[in-house]
Amino acid sequence: MPGPLRTLRSTIYRSTRFAHVAEFIFRRNDASEDVYPDDPPRGLVDGPDPDRVVFIGEPGEISLGVRSHELSLPAFFARHLATVTSRGVSWSISPLPGSRIAEGPGVVEGLTNDLAKADAVVILAGISDTLRIMAATTWERHLRATLAALRERLPVTAQIVISDIPPLDNAGSMSKAARVAAGHHSRLLNRHTRLVAAEFHGVTVMLFPRELTESVWRPEGVEQRFTFTYRVWGNHLADALPIDASVIAGSGSDPAPSAPRPRTTTAGPRHASTSLAESSNASPSDTSQSRVSQTHVSQSRARARDEGGATASTR
């Protein structure tokens, strides 16, 4: 019966995939409803010897829902990092124009001069590719190409931080079947992210902050919903960067020793990332919604095509 079973499973998979795509098409939004900042996508936190951090990713994960980049995830990241290091932080955002990881190498190529002076790069991508049901092997290929392009252009000491794709199991803008499928696929892509990251030095993969999936929180306004998420998520990602004890000094005193920055499993002398075991054991909350997942899914733009095939998304 192996043949008939394979045929049945293939038929069920194709039917589910078609239903997911049909739901995406039916629920797609008018992009004019999305709110994004229109000020320059860069900023500076005053302080000596500023760290230079470049953010690459989906606009929907970085700045959706706020009217100034000073309220975006990178701005919160920078302010938190400056508080920890007592140094300044210069940050900039380079979006993936179609919200696809496949665009990563091209975006990196256009940043050659900036990357030559950067201290760190933060990558936030994957929600849209999850909803398009990008094949894991395709995700691996494009992420690997992006990381390779970064390592070619970054100083050898520069760090790369990759955020997990947020949990999508409870994205309220989709049907239960679509949420289950999206949640499963996001975890699959996150596991493959770790496999690729292990091939490069100076790469850290960060779990999505648990506080955003488990806490009970009632926003006082639409914009506050996003700024709360960006603050928690940005602070969490900033904690991935290694901090030299010599840069953390008390006021008017000798440099104070610093506690190790929060990390998960160290996978090598120059590489740190969350382990596969930890990733697979980290189950999303069944009762509370990740704010960034829900708002991005309900407002993300649908784009027609992915080289792996179908699209599936929102509302």
Coordinates of N, CA, C and O in Angstrom, one line a residue, residues 36 96 109-111 126 155 157 164 166 219 249 263 274 281 289 311:
Y36 N 3.3 53.2 7.4 CA 4.7 53.1 7.6 C 5.3 54.5 7.7 O 4.7 55.5 7.3
L96 N 13.9 44.7 2.5 CA 13.7 43.8 1.4 C 12.4 44.3 0.7 O 11.3 44.2 1.2
E109 N 24.4 43.6 -1.8 CA 25.3 44.1 -2.8 C 25.2 45.6 -2.8 O 26.2 46.3 -3.0
G110 N 24.0 46.2 -2.6 CA 23.9 47.6 -2.7 C 24.4 48.3 -1.4 O 24.4 49.6 -1.4
L111 N 24.8 47.6 -0.4 CA 25.2 48.1 0.9 C 26.7 48.0 1.1 O 27.2 48.1 2.2
G126 N 11.0 36.5 6.9 CA 10.4 35.1 6.9 C 8.9 35.1 7.1 O 8.3 34.0 6.7
P155 N 33.5 43.5 8.1 CA 34.8 43.2 8.8 C 34.7 41.8 9.5 O 33.6 41.4 9.8
T157 N 35.3 40.9 12.3 CA 34.8 40.9 13.7 C 33.3 41.3 13.8 O 32.7 41.2 14.9
D164 N 14.4 34.8 14.8 CA 13.4 33.7 14.4 C 12.2 34.4 13.8 O 11.8 35.5 14.1
P166 N 8.5 34.9 13.8 CA 7.5 34.9 14.9 C 6.6 33.7 14.8 O 6.3 33.3 13.7
P219 N -3.5 47.0 24.6 CA -3.0 48.3 24.1 C -4.0 49.4 24.4 O -5.2 49.3 24.3
A249 N 31.3 50.9 32.0 CA 31.9 51.5 33.1 C 30.9 52.3 34.0 O 30.0 52.8 33.5
R263 N 22.4 34.4 25.8 CA 22.6 33.6 24.6 C 21.9 32.3 24.8 O 21.6 31.9 25.9
T274 N 20.8 29.5 18.7 CA 19.9 28.6 19.4 C 20.0 27.2 18.9 O 20.2 27.0 17.7
N281 N 11.7 22.4 20.9 CA 11.0 22.3 22.2 C 10.2 23.5 22.5 O 9.4 23.5 23.5
Q289 N -1.9 35.8 21.5 CA -1.4 36.1 20.2 C -0.2 36.9 20.2 O -0.1 37.9 20.9
T311 N 1.2 31.2 -2.7 CA 1.2 32.2 -1.6 C 0.0 32.0 -0.7 O -1.1 31.5 -1.2

